[in-house]
Short mmCIF file of C-alpha atoms in Angstrom, two decimals:
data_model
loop_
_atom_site.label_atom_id
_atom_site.label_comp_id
_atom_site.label_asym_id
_atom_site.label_seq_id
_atom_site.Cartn_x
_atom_site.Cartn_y
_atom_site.Cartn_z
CA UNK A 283 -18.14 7.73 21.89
CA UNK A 284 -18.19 4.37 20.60
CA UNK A 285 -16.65 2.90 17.34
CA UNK A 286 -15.97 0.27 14.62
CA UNK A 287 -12.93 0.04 13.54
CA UNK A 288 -11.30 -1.42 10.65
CA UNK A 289 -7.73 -2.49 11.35
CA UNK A 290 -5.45 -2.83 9.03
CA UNK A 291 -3.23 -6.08 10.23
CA UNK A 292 -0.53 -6.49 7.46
CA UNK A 293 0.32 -9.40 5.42
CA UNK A 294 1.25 -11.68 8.25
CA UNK A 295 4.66 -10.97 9.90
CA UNK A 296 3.54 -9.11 13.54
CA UNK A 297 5.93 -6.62 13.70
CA UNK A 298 4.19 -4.85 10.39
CA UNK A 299 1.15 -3.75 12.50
CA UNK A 300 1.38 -0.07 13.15
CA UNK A 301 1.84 1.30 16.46
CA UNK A 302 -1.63 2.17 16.09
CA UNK A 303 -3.37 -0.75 14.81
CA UNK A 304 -1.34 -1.92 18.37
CA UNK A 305 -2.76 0.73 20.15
CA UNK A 306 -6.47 0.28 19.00
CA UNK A 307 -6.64 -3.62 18.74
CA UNK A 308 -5.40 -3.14 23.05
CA UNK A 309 -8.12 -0.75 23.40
CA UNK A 310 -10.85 -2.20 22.55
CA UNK A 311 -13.43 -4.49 24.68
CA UNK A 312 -14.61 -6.26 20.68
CA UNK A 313 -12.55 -8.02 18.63
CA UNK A 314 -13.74 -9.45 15.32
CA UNK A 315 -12.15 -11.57 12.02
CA UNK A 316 -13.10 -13.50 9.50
CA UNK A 317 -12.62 -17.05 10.32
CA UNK A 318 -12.59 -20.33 8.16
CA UNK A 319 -15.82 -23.02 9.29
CA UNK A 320 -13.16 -24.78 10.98
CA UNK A 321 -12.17 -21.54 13.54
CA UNK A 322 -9.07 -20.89 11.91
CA UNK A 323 -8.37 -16.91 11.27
CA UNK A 324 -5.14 -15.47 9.16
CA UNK A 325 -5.98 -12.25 10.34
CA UNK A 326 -6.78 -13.26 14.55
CA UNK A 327 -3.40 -15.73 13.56
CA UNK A 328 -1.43 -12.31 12.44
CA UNK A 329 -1.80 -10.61 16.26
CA UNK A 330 -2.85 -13.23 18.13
CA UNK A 331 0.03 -12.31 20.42
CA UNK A 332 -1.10 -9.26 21.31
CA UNK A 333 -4.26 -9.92 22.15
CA UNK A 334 -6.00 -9.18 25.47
CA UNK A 335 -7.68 -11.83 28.30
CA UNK A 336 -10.20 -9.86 28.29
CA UNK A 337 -11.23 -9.13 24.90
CA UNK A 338 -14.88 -10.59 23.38
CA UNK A 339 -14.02 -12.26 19.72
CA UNK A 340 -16.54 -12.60 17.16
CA UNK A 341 -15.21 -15.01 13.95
CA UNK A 342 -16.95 -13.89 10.99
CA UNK A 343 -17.24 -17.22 9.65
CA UNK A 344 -17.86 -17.82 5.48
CA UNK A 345 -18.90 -20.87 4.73
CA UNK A 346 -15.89 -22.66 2.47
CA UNK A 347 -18.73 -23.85 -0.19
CA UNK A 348 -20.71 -20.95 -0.79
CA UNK A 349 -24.24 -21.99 -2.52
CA UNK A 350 -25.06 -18.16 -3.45
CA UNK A 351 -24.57 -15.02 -2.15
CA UNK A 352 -22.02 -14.15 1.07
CA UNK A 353 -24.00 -10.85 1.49
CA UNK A 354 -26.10 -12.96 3.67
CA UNK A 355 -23.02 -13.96 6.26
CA UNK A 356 -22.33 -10.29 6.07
CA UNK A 357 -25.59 -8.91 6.86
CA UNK A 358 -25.43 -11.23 10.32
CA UNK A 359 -22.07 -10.47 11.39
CA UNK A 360 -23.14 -6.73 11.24
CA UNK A 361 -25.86 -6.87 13.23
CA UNK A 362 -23.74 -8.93 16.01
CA UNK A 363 -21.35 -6.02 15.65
CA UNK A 364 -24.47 -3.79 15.97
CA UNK A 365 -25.42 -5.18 18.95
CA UNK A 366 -22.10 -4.86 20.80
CA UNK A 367 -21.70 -0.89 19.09
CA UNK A 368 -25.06 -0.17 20.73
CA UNK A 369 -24.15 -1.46 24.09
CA UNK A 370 -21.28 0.99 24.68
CA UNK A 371 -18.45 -1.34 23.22
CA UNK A 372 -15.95 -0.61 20.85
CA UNK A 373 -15.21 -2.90 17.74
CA UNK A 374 -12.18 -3.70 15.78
CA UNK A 375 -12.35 -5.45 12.48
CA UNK A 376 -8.82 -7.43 11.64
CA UNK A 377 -8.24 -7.01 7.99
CA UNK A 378 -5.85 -8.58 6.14
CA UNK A 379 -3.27 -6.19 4.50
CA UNK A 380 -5.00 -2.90 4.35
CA UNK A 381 -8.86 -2.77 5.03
CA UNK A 382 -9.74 -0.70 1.95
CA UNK A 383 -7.97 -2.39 -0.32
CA UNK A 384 -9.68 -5.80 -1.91
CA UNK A 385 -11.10 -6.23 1.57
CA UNK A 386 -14.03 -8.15 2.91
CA UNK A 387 -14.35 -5.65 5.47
CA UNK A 388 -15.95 -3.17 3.24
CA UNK A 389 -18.84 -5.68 3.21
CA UNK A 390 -19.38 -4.79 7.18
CA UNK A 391 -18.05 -1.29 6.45
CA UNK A 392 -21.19 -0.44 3.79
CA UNK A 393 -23.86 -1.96 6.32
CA UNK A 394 -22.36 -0.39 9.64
CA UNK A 395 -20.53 3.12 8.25
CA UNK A 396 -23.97 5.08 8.09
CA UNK A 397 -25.27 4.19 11.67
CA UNK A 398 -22.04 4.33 13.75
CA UNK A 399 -18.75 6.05 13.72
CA UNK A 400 -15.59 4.57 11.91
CA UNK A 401 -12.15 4.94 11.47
CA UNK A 402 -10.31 3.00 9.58
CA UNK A 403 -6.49 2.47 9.90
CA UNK A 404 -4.54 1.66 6.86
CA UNK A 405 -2.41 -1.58 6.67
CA UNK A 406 0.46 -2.47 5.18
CA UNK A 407 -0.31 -3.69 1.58
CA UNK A 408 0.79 -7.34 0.27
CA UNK A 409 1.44 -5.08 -2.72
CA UNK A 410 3.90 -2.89 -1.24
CA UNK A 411 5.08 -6.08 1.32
CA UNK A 412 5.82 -8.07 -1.77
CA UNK A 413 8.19 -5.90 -3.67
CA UNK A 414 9.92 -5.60 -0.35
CA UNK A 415 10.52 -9.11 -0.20
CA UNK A 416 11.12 -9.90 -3.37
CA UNK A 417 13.78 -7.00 -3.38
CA UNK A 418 12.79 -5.35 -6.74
CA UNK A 419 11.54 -1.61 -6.38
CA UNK A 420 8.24 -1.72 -7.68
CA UNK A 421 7.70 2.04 -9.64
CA UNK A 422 9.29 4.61 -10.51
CA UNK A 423 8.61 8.55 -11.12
CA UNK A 424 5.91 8.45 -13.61
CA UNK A 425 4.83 5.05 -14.22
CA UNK A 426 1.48 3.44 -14.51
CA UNK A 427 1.03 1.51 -11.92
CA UNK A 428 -2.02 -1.69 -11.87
CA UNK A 429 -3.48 -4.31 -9.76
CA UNK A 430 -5.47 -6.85 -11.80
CA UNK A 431 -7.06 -10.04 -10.59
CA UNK A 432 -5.94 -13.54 -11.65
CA UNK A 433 -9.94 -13.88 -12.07
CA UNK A 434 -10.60 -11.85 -15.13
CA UNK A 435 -10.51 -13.42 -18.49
CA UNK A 436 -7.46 -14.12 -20.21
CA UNK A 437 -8.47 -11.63 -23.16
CA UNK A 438 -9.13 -8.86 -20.48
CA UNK A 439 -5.90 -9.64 -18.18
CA UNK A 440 -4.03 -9.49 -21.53
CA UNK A 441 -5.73 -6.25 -22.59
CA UNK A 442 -5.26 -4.02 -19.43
CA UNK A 443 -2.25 -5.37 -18.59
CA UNK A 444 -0.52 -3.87 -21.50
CA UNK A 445 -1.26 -0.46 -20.43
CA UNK A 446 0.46 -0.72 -17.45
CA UNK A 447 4.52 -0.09 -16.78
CA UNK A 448 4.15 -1.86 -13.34
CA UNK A 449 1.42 -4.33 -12.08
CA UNK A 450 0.79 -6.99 -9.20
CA UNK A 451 -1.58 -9.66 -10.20
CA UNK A 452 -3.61 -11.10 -7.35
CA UNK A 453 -6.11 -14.02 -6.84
CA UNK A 454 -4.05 -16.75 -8.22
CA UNK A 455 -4.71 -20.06 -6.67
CA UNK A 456 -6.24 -21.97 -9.72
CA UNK A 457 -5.75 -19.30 -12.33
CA UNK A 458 -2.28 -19.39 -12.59
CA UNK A 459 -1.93 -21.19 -15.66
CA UNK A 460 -4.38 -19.28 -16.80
CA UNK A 461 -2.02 -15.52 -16.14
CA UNK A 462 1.01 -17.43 -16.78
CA UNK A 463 -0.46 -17.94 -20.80
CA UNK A 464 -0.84 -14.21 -20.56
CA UNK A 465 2.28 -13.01 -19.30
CA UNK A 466 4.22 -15.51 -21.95
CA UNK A 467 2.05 -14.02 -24.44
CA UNK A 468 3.42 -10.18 -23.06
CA UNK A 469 6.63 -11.28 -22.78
CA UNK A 470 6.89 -10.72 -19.19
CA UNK A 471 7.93 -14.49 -17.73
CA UNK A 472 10.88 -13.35 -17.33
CA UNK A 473 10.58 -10.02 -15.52
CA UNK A 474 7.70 -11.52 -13.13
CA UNK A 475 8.39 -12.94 -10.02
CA UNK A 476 5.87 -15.07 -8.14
CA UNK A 477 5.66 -14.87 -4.75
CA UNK A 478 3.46 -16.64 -2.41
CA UNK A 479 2.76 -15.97 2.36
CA UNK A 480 4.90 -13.00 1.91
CA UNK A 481 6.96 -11.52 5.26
CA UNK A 482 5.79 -15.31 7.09
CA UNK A 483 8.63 -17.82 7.65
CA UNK A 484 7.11 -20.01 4.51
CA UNK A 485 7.85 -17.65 2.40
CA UNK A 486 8.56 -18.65 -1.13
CA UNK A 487 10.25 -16.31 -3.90
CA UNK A 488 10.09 -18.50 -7.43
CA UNK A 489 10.44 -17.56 -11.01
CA UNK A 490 7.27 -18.08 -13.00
CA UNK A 491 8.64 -21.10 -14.51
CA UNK A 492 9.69 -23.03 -11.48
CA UNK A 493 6.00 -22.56 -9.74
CA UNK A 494 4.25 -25.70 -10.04
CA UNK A 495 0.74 -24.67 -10.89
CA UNK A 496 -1.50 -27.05 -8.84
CA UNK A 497 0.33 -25.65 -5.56
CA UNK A 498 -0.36 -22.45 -5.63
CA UNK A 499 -2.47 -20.46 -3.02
CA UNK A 500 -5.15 -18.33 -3.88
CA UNK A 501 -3.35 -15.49 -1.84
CA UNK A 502 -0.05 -15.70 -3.58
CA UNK A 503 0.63 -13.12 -6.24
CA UNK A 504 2.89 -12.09 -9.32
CA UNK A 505 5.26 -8.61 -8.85
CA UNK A 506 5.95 -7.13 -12.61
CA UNK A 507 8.46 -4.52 -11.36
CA UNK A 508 9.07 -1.49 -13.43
CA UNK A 509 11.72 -1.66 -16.01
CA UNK A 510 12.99 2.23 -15.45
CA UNK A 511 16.72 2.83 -15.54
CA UNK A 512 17.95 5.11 -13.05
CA UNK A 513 20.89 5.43 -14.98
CA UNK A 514 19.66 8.51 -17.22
CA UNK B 16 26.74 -8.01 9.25
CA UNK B 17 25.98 -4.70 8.73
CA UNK B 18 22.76 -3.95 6.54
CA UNK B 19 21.40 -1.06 4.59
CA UNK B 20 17.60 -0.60 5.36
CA UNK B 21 14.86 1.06 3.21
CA UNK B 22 12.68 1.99 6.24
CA UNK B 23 9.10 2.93 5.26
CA UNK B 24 7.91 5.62 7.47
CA UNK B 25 4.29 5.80 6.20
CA UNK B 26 2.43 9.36 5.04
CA UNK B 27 2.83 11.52 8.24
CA UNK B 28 1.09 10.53 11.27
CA UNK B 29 4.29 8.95 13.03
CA UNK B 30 1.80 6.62 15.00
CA UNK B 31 1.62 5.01 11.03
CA UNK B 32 4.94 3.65 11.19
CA UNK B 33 5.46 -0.32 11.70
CA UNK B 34 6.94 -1.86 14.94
CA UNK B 35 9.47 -3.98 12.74
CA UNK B 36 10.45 0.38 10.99
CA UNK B 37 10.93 1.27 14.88
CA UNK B 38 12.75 -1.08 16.24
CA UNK B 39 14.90 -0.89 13.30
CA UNK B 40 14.52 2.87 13.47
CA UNK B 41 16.37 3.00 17.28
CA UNK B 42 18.63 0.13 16.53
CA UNK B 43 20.63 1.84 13.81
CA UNK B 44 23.95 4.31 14.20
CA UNK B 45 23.02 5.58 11.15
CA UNK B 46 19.97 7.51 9.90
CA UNK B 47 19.77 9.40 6.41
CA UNK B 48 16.72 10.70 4.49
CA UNK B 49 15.97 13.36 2.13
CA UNK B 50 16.05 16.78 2.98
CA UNK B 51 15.66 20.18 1.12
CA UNK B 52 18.64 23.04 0.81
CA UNK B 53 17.11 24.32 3.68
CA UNK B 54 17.62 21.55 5.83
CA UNK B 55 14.19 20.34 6.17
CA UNK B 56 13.00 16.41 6.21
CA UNK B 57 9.46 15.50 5.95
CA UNK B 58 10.62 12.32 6.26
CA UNK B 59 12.66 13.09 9.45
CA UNK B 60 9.95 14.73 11.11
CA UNK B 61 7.52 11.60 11.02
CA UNK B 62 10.02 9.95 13.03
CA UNK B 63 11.81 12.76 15.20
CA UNK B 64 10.23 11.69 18.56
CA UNK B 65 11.71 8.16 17.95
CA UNK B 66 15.41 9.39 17.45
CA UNK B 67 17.74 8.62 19.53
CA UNK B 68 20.64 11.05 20.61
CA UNK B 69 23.58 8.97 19.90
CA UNK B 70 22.81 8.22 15.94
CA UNK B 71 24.77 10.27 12.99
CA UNK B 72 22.52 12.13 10.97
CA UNK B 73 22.83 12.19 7.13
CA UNK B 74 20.63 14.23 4.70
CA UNK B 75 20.51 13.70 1.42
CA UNK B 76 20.21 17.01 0.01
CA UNK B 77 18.67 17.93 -3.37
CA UNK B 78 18.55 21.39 -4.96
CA UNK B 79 15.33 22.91 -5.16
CA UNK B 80 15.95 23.96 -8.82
CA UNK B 81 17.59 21.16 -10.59
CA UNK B 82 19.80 22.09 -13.59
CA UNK B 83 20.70 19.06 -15.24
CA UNK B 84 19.77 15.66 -13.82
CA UNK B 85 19.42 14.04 -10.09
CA UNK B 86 21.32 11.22 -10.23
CA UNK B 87 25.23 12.91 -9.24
CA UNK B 88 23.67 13.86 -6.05
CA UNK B 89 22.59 9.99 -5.65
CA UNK B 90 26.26 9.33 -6.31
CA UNK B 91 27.65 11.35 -4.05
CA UNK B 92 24.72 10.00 -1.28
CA UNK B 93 25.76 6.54 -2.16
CA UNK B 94 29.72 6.91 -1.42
CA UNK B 95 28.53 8.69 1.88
CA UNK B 96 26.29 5.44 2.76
CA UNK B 97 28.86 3.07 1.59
CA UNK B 98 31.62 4.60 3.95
CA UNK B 99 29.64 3.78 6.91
CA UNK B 100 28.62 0.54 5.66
CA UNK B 101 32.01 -0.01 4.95
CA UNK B 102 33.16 0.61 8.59
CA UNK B 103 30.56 -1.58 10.03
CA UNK B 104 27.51 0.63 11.05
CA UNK B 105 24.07 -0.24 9.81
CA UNK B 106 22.39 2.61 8.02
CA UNK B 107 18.88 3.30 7.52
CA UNK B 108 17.17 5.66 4.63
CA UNK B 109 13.98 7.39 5.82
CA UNK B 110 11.39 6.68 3.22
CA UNK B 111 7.87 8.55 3.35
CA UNK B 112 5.13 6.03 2.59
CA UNK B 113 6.74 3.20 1.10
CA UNK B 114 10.16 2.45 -0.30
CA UNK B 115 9.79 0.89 -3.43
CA UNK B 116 6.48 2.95 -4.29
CA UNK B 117 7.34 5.88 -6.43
CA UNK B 118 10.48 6.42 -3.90
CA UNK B 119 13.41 8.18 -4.28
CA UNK B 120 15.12 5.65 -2.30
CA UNK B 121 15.50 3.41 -5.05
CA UNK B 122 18.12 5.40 -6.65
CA UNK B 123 20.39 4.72 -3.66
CA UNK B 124 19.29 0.72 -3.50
CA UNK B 125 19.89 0.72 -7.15
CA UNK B 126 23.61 1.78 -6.08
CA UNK B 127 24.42 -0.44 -2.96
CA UNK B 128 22.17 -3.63 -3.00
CA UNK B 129 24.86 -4.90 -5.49
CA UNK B 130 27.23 -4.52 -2.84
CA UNK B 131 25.77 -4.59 0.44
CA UNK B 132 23.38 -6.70 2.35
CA UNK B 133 19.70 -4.68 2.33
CA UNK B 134 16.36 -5.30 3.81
CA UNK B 135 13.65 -3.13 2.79
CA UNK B 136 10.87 -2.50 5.39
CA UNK B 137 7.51 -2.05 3.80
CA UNK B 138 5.61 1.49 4.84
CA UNK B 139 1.96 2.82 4.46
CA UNK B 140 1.49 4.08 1.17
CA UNK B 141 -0.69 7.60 0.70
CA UNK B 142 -2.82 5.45 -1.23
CA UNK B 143 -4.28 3.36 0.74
CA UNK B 144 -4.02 6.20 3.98
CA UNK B 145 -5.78 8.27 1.46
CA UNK B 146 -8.67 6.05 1.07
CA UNK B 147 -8.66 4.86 4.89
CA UNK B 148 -8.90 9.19 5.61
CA UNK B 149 -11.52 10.21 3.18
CA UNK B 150 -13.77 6.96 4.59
CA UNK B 151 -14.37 5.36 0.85
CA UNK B 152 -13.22 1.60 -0.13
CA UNK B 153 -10.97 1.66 -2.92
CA UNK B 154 -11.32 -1.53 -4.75
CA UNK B 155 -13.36 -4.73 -4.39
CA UNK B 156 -13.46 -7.92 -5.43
CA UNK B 157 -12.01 -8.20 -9.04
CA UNK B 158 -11.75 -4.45 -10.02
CA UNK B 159 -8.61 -3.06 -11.98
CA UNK B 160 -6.97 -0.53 -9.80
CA UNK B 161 -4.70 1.36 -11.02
CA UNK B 162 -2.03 4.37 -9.69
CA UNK B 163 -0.88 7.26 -12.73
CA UNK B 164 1.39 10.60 -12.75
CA UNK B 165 -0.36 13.71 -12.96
CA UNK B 166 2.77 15.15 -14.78
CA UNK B 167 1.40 12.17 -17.81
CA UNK B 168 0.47 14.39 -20.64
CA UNK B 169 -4.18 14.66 -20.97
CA UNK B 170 -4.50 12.20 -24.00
CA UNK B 171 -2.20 9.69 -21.72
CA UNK B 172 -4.07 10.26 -18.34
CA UNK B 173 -7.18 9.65 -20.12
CA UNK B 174 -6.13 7.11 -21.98
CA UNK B 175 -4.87 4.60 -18.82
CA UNK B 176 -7.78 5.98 -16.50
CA UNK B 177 -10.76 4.54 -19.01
CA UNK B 178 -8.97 0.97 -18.23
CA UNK B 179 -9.23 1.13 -14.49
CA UNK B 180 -12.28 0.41 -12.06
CA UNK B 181 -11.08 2.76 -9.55
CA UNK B 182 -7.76 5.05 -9.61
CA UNK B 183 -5.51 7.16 -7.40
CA UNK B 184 -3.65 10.17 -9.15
CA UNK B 185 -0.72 10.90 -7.64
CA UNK B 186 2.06 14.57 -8.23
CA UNK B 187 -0.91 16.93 -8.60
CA UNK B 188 0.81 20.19 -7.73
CA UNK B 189 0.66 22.34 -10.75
CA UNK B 190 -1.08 19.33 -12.34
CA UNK B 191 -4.13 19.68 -11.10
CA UNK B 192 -6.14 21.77 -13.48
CA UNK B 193 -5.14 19.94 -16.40
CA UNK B 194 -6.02 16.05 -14.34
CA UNK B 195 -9.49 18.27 -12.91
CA UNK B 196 -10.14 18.61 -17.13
CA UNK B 197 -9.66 15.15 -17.53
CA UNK B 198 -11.58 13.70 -14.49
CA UNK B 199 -14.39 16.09 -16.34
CA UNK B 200 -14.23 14.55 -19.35
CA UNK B 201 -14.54 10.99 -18.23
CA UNK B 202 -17.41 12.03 -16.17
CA UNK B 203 -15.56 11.07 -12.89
CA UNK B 204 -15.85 14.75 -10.91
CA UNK B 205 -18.47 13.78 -8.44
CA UNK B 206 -16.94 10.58 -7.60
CA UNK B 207 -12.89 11.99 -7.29
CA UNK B 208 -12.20 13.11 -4.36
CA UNK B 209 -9.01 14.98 -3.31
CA UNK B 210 -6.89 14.87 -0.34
CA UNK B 211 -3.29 16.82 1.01
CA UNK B 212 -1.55 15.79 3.86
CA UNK B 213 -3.02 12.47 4.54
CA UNK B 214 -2.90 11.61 8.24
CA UNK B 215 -1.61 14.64 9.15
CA UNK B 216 -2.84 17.20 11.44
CA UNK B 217 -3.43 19.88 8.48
CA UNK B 218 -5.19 17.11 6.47
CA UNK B 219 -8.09 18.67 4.05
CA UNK B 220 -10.45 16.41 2.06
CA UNK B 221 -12.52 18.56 -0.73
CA UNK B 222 -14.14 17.51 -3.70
CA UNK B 223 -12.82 18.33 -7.21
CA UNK B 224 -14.91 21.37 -7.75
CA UNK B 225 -13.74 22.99 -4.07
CA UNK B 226 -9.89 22.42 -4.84
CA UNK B 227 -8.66 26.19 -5.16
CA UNK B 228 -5.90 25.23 -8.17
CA UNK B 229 -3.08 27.43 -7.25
CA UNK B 230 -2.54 26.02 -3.43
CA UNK B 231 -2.51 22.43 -4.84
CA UNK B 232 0.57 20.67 -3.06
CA UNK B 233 2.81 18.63 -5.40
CA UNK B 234 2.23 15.35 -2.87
CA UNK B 235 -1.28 15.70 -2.93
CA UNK B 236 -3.38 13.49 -4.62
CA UNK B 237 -6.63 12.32 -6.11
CA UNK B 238 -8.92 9.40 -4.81
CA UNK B 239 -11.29 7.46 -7.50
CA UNK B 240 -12.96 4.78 -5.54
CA UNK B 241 -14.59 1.41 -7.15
CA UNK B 242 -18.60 1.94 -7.54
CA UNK B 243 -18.95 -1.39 -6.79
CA UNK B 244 -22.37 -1.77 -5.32
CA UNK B 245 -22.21 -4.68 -2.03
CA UNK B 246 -26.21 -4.97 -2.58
CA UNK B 247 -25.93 -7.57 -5.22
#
């Protein structure tokens, strides 16, 4: 029986793949990723090494200006997935990190999930990647534990983030100032850690003050470790 | 230069595991994880088909019933780790899902990383293997995601979940009724759904209402997923 499936690809070292993310993305006859108008693909860039001759790709390009919607983009790539599903094939999706988890694979997911089978194989987390890296455990026993994107308002980043004993804020790019007023105003500069192509060889590990703001990458993030004391 | 590795292991299904945690796994003279009184190692058995014959074996026994607190029998781990660190051998510490998520691990790193080199390996983490298993996306776009304790106390559990956009509750075990009455009261029963031993071969996926209370396993957990709608 045929199926999609969405592959979780890490954050962009190779080696954290799964041996069954391996397994699958050698298995299958489709291969498909989003892709930048220019052909460039983090995710195809992630296992490009393991790829297959013989493998059909489909980029799932997004235009870099979008005028409205991207449901549009999404609607086509599914039914070029569709097409390749109903003739017998086997898909895999590449997803960043884990394909569940602020994906744009759930896009092709919602469209695809009701007329064909699907498995989806959980990735390795830039959440879980970046704590690694940075070298600061991330939670402990009972703490509340949030993700909140550098998006939101500063009001509503301020608000939820107090309720939290651990967070990772994502989507930086140009809203760092922006989170960086908000974790001044928390107190937290100094416990955050900024971190930005975590597990690649330009990896970079700064303190929030030494970031300059109008370098950083959308896909960078900030770690706010726990502040539990094993020594009870 | 001999290392100490936090080697994530991922939720069960030893085909979860990352190539960078197996070739660490089998390069190693030293391999400890947690184990119960009895002897057994969840942990362990993820990875027993990937042991190799020649590597010293060291579990890190905790008593079932603990009288006073944990942390002596981290101490005593510790010196045991630090011996064969000390003589040269590279250890690695089993860690189910990930090692710096809600680990015990991190009572040993918060020992030796002030004195030895470490590298912590990132792992799958139940929560996104959860979501990946029971076939829902977890969080889109700009939603507040957020991970809490089923030991929190009601008034606290309901308290952080009305912040978040979607949710994973984690140590249900004898938990459960009490986090069911909650999930009730924020209206959130049809949408939670619950899941023990994700990725394994005795996985079960119910909804709230088919949970039978009293066979609840503490490492099972509760999924809320974002209802974000893609059709905008």
């Amino acid at each position: 029986m045929n199926c999609l499936y969405g592959l979780g690809v890490g954050t962009g070292n190779p080696e954290l793949i799964t041996l069954k993310a391996l397994r699958i993305l050698q298995s299958v006859s489709v291969i498909a990723y989003p892709a930048s108008e220019t052909g460039n693909s983090f995710a195809r860039s992630i296992v490009a090494e393991f790829l297959q001759d013989n493998q059909i790709e489909i980029p799932i390009v997004l235009p870099f200006k979008l005028e409205k919607s991207a449901q549009p983009f999404y609607d086509k790539a599914s039914e070029q997935l569709a097409e390749h599903l109903n003739s017998g094939r086997d898909v895999a999706v590449l997803c960043e990190g884990d394909p569940f988890f602020y994906g744009s694979f759930m896009y092709i997911y919602d469209r695809l999930s009701p007329k064909f089978d699907t498995e989806i194989i959980p990735g390795i987390s830039s959440v879980m990647a970046s704590a690694a890296m940075i070298g600061i455990p991330l939670t402990y026993r009972n703490d509340v534990f949030m993700v909140v994107s550098g998006i939101l308002s500063e009001e509503v980043l301020k608000e939820k983030l107090k309720v939290a004993d651990a967070a990772v804020i994502i989507k930086l790019g140009k809203n760092f100032n922006k989170v960086k007023q908000v974790l001044e105003e928390l107190g937290l500069i100094e416990r955050a850690k900024y971190i930005e192509n975590a597990t690649r060889e330009n990896q970079k590990i700064l303190s929030i003050n030494e970031v300059e703001a109008e370098t950083v990458p959308y896909f960078s993030l900030i770690v706010i470790p726990s502040q539990y004391d094993f020594r009870f």
